[in-house]
Short mmCIF file of C-alpha atoms in Angstrom, two decimals:
data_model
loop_
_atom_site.label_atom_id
_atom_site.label_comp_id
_atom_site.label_asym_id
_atom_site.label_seq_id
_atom_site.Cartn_x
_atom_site.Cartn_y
_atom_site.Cartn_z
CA UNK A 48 0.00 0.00 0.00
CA UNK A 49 1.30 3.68 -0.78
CA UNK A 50 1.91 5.91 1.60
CA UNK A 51 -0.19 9.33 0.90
CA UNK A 52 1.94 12.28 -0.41
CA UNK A 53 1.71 14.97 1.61
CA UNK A 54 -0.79 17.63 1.02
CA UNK A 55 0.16 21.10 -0.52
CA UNK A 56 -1.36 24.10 1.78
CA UNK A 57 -3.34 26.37 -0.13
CA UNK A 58 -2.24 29.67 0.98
CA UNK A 59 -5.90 31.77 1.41
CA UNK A 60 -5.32 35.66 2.47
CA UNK A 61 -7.54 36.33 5.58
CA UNK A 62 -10.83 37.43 5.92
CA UNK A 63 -9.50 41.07 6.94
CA UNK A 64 -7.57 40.76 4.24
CA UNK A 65 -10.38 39.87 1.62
CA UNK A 66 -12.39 42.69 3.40
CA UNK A 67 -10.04 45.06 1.95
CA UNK A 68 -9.97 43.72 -1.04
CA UNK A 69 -13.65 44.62 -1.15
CA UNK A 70 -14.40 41.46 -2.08
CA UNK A 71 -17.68 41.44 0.03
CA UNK A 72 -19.23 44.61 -1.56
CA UNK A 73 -22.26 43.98 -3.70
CA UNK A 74 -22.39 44.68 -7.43
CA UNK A 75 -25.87 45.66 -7.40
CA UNK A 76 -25.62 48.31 -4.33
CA UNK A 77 -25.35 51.69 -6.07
CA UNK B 294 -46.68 -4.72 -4.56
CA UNK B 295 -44.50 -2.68 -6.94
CA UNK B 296 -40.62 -3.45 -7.16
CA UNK B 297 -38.24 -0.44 -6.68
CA UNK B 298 -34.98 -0.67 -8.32
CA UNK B 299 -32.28 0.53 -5.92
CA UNK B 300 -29.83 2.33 -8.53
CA UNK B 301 -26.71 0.78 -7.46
CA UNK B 302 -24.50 3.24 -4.72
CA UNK B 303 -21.78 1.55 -4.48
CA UNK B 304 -20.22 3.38 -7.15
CA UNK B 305 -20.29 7.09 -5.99
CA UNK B 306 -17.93 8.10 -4.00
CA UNK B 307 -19.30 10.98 -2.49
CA UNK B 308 -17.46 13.30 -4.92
CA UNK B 309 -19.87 16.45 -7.05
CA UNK B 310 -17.97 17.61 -10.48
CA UNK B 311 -18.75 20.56 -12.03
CA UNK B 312 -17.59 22.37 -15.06
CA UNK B 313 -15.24 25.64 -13.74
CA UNK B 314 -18.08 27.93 -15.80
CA UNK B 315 -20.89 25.90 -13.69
CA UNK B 316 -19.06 27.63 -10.64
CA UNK B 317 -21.34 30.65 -10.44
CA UNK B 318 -24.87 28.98 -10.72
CA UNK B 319 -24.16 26.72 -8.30
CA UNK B 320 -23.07 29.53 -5.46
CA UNK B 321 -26.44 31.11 -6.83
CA UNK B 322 -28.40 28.31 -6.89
CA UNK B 323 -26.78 26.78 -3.51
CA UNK B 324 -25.96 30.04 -1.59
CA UNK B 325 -27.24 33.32 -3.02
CA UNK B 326 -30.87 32.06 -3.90
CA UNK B 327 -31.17 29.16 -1.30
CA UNK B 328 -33.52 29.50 1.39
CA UNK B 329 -33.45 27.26 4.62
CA UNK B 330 -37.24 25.80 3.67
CA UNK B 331 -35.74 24.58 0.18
CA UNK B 332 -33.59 22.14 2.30
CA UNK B 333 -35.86 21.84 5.05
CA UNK B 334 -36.50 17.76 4.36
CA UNK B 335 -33.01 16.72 3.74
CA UNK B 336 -29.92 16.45 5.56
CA UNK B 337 -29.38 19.30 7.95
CA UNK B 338 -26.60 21.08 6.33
CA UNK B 339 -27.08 19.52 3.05
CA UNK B 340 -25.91 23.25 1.33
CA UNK B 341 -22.81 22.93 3.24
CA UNK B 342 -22.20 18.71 2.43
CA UNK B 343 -22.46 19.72 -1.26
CA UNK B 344 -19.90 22.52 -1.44
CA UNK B 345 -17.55 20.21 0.57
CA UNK B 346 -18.30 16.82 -2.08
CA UNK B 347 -17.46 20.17 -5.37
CA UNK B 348 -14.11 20.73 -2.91
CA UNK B 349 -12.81 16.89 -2.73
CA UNK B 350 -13.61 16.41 -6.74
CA UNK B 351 -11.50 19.43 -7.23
CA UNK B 352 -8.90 18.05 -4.89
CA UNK B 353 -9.60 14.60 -6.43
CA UNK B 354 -8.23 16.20 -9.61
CA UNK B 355 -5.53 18.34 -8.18
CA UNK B 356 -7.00 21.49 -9.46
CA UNK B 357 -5.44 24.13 -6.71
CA UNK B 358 -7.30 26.65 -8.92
CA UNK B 359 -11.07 25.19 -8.83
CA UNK B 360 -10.64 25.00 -4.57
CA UNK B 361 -9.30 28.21 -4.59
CA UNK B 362 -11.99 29.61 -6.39
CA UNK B 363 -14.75 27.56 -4.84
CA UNK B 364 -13.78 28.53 -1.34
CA UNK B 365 -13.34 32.26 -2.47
CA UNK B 366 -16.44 32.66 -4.05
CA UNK B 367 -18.41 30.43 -1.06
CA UNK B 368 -17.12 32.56 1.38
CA UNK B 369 -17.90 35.84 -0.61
CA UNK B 370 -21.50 34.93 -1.57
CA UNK B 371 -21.95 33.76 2.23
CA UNK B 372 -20.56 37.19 3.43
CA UNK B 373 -22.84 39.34 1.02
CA UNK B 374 -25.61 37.36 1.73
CA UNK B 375 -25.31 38.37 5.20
CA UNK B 376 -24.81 41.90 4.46
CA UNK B 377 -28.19 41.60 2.82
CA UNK B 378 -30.01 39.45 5.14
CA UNK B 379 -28.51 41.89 8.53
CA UNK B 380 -31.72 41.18 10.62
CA UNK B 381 -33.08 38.08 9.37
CA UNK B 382 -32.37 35.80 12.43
CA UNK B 383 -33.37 32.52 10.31
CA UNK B 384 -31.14 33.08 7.55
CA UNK B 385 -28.52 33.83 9.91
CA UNK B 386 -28.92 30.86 11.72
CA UNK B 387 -29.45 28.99 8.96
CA UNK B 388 -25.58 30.41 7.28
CA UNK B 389 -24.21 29.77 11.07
CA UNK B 390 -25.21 26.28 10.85
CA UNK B 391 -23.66 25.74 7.13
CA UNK B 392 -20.55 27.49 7.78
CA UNK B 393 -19.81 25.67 10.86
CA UNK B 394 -20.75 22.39 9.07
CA UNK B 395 -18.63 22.97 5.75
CA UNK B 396 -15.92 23.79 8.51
CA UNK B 397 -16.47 20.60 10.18
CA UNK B 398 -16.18 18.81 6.95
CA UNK B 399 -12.86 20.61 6.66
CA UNK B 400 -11.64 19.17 9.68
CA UNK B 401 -13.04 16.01 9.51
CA UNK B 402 -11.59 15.44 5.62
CA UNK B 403 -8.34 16.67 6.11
CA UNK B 404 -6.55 13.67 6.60
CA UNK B 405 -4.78 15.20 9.98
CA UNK B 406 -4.93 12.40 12.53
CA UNK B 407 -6.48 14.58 15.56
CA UNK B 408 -9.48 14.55 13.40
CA UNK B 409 -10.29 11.24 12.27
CA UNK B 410 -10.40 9.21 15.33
CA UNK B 411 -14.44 9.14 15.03
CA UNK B 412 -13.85 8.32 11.53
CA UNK B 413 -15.53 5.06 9.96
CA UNK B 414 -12.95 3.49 7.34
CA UNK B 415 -14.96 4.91 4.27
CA UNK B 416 -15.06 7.80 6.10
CA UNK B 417 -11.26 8.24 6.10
CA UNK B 418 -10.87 7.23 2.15
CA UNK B 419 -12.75 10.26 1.62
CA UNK B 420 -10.13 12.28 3.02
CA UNK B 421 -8.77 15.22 0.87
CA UNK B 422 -6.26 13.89 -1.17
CA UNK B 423 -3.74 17.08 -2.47
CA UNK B 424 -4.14 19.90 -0.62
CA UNK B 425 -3.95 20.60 2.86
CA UNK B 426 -6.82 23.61 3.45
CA UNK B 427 -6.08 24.70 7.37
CA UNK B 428 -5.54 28.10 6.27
CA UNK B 429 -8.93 28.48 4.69
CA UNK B 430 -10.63 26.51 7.79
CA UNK B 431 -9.12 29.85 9.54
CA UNK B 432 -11.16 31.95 7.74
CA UNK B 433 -14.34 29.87 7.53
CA UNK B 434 -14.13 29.83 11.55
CA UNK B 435 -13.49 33.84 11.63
CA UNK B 436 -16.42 33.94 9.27
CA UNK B 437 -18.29 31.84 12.18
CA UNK B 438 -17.60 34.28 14.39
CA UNK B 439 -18.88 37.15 12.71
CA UNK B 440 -22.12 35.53 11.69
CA UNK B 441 -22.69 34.14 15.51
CA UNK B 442 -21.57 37.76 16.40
CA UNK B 443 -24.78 39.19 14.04
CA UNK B 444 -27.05 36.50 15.41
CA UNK B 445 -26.72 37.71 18.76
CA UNK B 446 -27.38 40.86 17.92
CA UNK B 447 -30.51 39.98 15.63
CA UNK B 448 -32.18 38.12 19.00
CA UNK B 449 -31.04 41.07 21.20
CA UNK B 450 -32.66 43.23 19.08
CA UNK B 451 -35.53 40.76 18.60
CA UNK B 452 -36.15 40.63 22.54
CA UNK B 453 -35.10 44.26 23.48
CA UNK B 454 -38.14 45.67 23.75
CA UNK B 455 -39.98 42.51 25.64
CA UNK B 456 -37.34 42.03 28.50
CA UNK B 457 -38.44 44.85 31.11
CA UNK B 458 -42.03 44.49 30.24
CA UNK B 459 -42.10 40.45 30.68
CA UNK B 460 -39.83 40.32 33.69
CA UNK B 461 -40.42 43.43 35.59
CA UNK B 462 -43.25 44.72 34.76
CA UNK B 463 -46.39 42.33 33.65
CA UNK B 464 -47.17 39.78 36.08
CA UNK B 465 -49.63 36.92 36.59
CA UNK B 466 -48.83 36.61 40.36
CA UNK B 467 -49.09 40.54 41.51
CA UNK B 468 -52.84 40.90 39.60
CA UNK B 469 -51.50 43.03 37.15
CA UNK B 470 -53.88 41.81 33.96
CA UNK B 471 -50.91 40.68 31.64
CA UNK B 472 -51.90 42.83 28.37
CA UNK B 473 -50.62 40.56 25.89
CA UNK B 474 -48.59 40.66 22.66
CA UNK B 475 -48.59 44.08 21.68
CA UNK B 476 -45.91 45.61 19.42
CA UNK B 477 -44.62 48.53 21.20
CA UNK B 478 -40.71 48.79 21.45
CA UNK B 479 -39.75 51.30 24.71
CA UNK B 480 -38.40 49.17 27.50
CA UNK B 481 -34.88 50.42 27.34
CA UNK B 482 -35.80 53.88 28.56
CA UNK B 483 -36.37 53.34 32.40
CA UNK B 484 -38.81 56.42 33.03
CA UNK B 485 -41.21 55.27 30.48
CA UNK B 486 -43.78 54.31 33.40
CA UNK B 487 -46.70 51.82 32.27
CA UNK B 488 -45.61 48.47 30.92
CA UNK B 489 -45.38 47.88 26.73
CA UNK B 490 -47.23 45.03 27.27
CA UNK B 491 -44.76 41.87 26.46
CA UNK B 492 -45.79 39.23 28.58
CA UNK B 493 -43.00 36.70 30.17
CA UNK B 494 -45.03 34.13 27.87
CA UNK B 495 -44.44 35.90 24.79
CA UNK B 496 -40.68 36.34 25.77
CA UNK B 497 -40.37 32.16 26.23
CA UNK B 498 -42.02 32.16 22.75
CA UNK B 499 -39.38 34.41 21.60
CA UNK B 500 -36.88 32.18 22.89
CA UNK B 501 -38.43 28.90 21.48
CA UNK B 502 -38.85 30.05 18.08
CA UNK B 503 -34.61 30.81 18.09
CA UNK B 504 -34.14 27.56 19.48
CA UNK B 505 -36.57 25.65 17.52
CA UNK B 506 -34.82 27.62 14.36
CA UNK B 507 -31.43 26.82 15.35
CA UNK B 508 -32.31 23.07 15.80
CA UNK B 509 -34.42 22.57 12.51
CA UNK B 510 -31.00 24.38 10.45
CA UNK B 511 -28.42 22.13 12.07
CA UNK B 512 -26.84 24.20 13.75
CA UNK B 513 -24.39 22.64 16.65
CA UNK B 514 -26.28 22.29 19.96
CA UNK B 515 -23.12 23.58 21.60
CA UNK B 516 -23.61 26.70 19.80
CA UNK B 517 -26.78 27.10 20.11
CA UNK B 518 -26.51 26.91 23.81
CA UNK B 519 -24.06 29.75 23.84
CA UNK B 520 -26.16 31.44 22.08
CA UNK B 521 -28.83 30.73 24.74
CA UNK B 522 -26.09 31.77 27.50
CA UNK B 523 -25.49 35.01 25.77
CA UNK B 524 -29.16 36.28 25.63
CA UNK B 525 -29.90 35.07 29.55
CA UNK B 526 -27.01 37.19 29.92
CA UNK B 527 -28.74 39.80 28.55
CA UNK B 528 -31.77 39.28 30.05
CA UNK B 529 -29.55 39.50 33.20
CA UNK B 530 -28.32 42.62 32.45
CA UNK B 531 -31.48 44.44 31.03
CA UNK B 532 -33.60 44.01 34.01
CA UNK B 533 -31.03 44.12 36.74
CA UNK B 534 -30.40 47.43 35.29
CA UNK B 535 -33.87 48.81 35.10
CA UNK B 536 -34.09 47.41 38.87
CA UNK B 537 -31.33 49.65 39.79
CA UNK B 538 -32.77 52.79 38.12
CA UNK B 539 -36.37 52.53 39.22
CA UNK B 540 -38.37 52.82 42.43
CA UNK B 541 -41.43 51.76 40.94
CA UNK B 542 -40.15 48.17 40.24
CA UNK B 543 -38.09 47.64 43.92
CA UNK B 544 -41.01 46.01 45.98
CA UNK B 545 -41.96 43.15 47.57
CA UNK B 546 -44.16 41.93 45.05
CA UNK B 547 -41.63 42.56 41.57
CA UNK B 548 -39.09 40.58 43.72
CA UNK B 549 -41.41 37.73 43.94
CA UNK B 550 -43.12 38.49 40.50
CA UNK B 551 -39.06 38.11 39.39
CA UNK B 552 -38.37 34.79 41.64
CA UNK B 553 -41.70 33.33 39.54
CA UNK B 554 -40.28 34.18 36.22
CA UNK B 555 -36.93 32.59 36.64
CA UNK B 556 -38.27 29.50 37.54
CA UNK B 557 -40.11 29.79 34.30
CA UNK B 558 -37.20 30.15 32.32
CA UNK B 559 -35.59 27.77 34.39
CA UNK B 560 -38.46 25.18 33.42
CA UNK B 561 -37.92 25.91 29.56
CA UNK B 562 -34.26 25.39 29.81
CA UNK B 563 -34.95 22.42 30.97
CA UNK B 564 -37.89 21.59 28.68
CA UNK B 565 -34.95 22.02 25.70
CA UNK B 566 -32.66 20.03 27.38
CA UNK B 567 -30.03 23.34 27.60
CA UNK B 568 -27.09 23.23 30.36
CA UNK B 569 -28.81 24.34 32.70
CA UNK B 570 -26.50 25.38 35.24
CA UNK B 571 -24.08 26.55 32.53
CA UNK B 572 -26.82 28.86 31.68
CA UNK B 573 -28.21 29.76 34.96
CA UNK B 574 -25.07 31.26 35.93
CA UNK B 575 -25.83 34.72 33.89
CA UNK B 576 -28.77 35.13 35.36
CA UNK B 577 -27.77 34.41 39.43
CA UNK B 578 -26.95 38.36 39.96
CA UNK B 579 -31.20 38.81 38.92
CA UNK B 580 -32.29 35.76 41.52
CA UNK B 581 -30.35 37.39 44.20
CA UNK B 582 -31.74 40.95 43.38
CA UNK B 583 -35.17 38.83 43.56
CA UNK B 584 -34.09 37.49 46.76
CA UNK B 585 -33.12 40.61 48.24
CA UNK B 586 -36.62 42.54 47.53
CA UNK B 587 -38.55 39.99 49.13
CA UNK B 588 -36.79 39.30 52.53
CA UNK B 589 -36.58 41.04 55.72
CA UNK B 590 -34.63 44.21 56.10
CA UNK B 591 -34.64 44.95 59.74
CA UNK B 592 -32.27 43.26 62.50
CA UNK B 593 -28.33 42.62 61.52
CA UNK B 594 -28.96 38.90 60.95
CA UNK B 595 -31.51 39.95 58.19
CA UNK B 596 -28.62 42.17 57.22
CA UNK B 597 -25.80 39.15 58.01
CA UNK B 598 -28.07 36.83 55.81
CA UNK B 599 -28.18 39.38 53.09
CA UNK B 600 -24.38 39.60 52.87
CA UNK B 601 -23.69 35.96 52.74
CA UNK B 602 -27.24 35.27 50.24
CA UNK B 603 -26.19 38.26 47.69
CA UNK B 604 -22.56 37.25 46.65
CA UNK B 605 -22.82 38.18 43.40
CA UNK B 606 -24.49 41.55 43.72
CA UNK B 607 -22.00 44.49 44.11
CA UNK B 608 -22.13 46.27 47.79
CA UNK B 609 -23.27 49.35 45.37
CA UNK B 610 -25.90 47.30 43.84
CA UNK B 611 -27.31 46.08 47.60
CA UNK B 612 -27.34 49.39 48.64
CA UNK B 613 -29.14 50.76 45.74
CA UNK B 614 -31.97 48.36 45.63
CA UNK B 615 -32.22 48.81 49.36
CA UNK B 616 -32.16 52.17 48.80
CA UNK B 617 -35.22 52.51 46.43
CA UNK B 618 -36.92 50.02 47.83
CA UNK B 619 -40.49 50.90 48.02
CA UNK B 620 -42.77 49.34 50.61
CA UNK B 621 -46.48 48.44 49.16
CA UNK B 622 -48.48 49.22 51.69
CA UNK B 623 -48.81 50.93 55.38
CA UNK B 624 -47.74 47.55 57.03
CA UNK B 625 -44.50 47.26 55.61
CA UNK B 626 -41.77 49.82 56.84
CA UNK B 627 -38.88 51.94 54.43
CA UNK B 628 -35.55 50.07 54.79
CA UNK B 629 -33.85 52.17 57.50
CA UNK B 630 -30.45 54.46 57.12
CA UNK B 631 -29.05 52.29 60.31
CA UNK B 632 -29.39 49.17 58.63
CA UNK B 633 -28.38 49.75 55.05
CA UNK B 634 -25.01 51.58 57.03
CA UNK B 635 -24.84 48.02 58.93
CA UNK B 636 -25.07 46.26 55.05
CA UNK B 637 -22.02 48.47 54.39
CA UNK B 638 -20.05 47.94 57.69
CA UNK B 639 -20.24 44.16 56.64
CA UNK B 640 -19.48 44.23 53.62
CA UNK B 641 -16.43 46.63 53.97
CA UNK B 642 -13.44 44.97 51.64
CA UNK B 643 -15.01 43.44 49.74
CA UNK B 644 -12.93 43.30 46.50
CA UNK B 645 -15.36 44.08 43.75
CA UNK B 646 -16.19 45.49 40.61
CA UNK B 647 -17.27 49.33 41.28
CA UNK B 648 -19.78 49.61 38.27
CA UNK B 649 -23.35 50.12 39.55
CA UNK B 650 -24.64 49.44 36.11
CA UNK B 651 -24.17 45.57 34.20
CA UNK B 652 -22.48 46.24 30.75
CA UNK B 653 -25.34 45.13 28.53
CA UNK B 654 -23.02 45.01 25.50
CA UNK B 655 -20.62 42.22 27.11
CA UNK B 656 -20.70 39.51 24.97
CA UNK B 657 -18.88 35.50 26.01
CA UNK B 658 -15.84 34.41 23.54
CA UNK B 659 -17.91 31.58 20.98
CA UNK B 660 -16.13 28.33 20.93
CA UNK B 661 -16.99 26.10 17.85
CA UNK B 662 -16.04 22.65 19.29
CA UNK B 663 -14.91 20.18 16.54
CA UNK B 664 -18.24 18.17 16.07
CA UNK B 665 -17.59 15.51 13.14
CA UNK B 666 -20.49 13.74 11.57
CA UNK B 667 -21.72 10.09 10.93
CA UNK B 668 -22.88 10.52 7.70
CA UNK B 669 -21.43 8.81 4.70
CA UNK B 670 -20.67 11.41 1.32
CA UNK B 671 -21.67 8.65 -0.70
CA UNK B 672 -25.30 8.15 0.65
CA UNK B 673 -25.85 11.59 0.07
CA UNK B 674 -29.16 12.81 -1.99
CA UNK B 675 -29.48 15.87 -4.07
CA UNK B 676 -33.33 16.99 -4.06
CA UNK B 677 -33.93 17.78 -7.62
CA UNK B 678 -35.88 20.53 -6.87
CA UNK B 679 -32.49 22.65 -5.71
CA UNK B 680 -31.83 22.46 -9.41
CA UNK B 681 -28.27 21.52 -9.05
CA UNK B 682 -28.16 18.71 -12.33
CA UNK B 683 -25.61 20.09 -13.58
CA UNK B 684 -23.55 18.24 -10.67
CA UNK B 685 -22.25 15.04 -12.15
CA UNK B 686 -21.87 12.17 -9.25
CA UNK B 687 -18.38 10.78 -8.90
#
């Protein structure tokens, strides 16, 4: 049996940092 | 009698593929347009089982890209849907309960030892396979946080105006003709006088229909019991405060009116099977305050049993509801200077907090305690009314 290869981590930026990417504000807000 | 063909499971292997252009309908259709009574018959969770089963076929094919974009645009169509949705309590709950769950999943799929000791064996081949996803389980549990952090405030909002009407105010026991479930929202101002007319049985009914909510989406019962905790706190703190601001409520017959009502909530705590002591805890400062209006205030053993009965209260607090403690009738005397000095000779050094006032805004730390489930990916059932064919079973 093979032994599993070890998992890559998926880097993610943080929430505070997706809040300033403003990825939370809505399209359809004027 | 008709035979069914089983379609054969074995198969499946609890894996959901989806074309990368597919990725946007299916956040609409599972996130952005989904609404809890769409899912109401299924699994509890079941938006939250079917993003994880699109996250192992992406991992199943090493695509770093497709999770990446998966969990991005999850997160971001969770978050705006919140924005949108800022005093919906079910919806909250119902986004609380998914988020926590996909987290879970996280956990319980990573393939990290410390989470797969409840693990059956199929259980375990379904383990992520490339990519190790611990930093985006940190931002699905800050994401927890924040939506817990708006459902509290929802149900505080939600129960604001019924706290000093239903605890302080209406009562079955003093003959004050409960007025029912009127919508007026003024309790928070203490010299608004007459009652709004929340009865302590519509505030239990406000307090079931969270719990019953909370339940029905899924969500943990450890969280939902903090979020219990945190709005007994409040109740705590709401009527404690208008206790220490008002004359009109610091008699004899509120303190027994109060001592009634407790038990009530007591009752329903333990009608919902809630840790009850865990709970109770908040709300001791209140039972004391109830304790103190109704005994006697006269000799220094009253005043020696009052020291060692209100632990909790602050000496400020005593002295206050001493203080404006109003007797009902000719019979019963005022609370003298001597004795409430004799309160404060006892309970000299005491080391204490010096606030008069409870700080209505103080809210516990949430825990989300790792809570892995028994279900198998591969018996999982897509309704085909969530419209989701488009999602090819691996």
């Amino acid at each position: 049996r093979l032994l599993p290869r070890p998992r890559v981590l998926l880097k993610a930026p943080t929430l505070a940092e997706m809040e300033e990417m403003n990825l939370f504000e809505d399209e359809d807000s004027p | 009698r008709q035979a069914t063909v089983q379609r054969k499971e074995k198969d499946f292997e609890g894996m959901l593929e989806y074309h990368k252009e597919d990725e946007a309908l299916l956040i609409r259709m599972l996130i952005t347009e989904m609404k809890p009574q769409m899912v109401s018959a299924t699994v509890p969770c079941l938006p939250a089982y079917i993003l994880f089963m699109c996250i192992r076929h992406a991992d199943y094919i090493n695509d770093d890209q497709k999770v990446h974009s998966l969990l991005t645009s999850t997160i971001n169509a969770i978050k705006k849907l919140l924005k949108k949705n800022s005093e919906d309590f079910e919806m909250t709950s119902f986004w609380l309960a998914n988020t926590s769950r996909l987290l879970h999943c996280l956990k319980q799929y990573s393939g990290e030892e410390t989470f797969m000791t409840q693990n059956s064996p199929k259980q375990n081949e379904h383990c992520l396979k490339n990519f190790d996803l611990a930093e985006y389980r940190q931002v699905l549990s800050d994401l927890g946080i924040q939506i817990y952090q708006q459902l509290i405030r929802i149900a505080e909002n939600m129960m604001q105006p019924m706290i000093v009407s239903a605890m302080l105010e209406s009562g079955s026991l003093t003959g004050v003709k409960p007025l029912g479930y009127r919508n007026r929202s003024s309790s928070v101002d203490c010299d608004s006088g007459g009652p709004s007319g929340y009865t302590l049985d519509a505030l239990i009914k406000q307090l079931s229909q969270f719990h019953t909510q909370m339940s029905e989406h899924g969500l943990d019962p450890e969280i939902s019991q903090q979020v219990v905790r945190q709005l007994f706190y409040s109740i705590n703190a709401v009527s404690l405060n208008n206790l220490l601001l008002r004359k009109d409520v610091c008699s004899w017959s509120t303190g027994m009116q109060l001592r009634y009502n407790i038990t009530q909530m007591e009752e329903w705590l333990r009608g919902r099977n809630l840790h009850l002591k865990h709970i109770m805890s908040t709300i001791e400062p209140l039972i004391q305050a109830a304790q103190l209006l109704q005994v006697k205030k006269k000799t220094i053993q009253d005043a020696e049993a009052i020291c060692s009965m209100c632990n909790i209260l602050s000496t400020q607090q005593i002295v206050k509801i001493l203080n404006l403690y109003t007797p009902l009738n000719e019979f019963e005397e005022r609370v003298t200077v001597s004795f409430i000095r004799d309160i404060q000779n006892l309970l000299q050094g005491r080391t204490e907090n010096a606030q008069l006032l409870v700080d209505t805004k103080h809210t516990f730390p949430v825990l989300f305690p790792y809570t892995p489930s028994a279900l198998s990916l591969e018996t999982m059932h897509i309704p085909a009314s969530l419209n989701l064919d488009f999602l090819g079973r691996v």
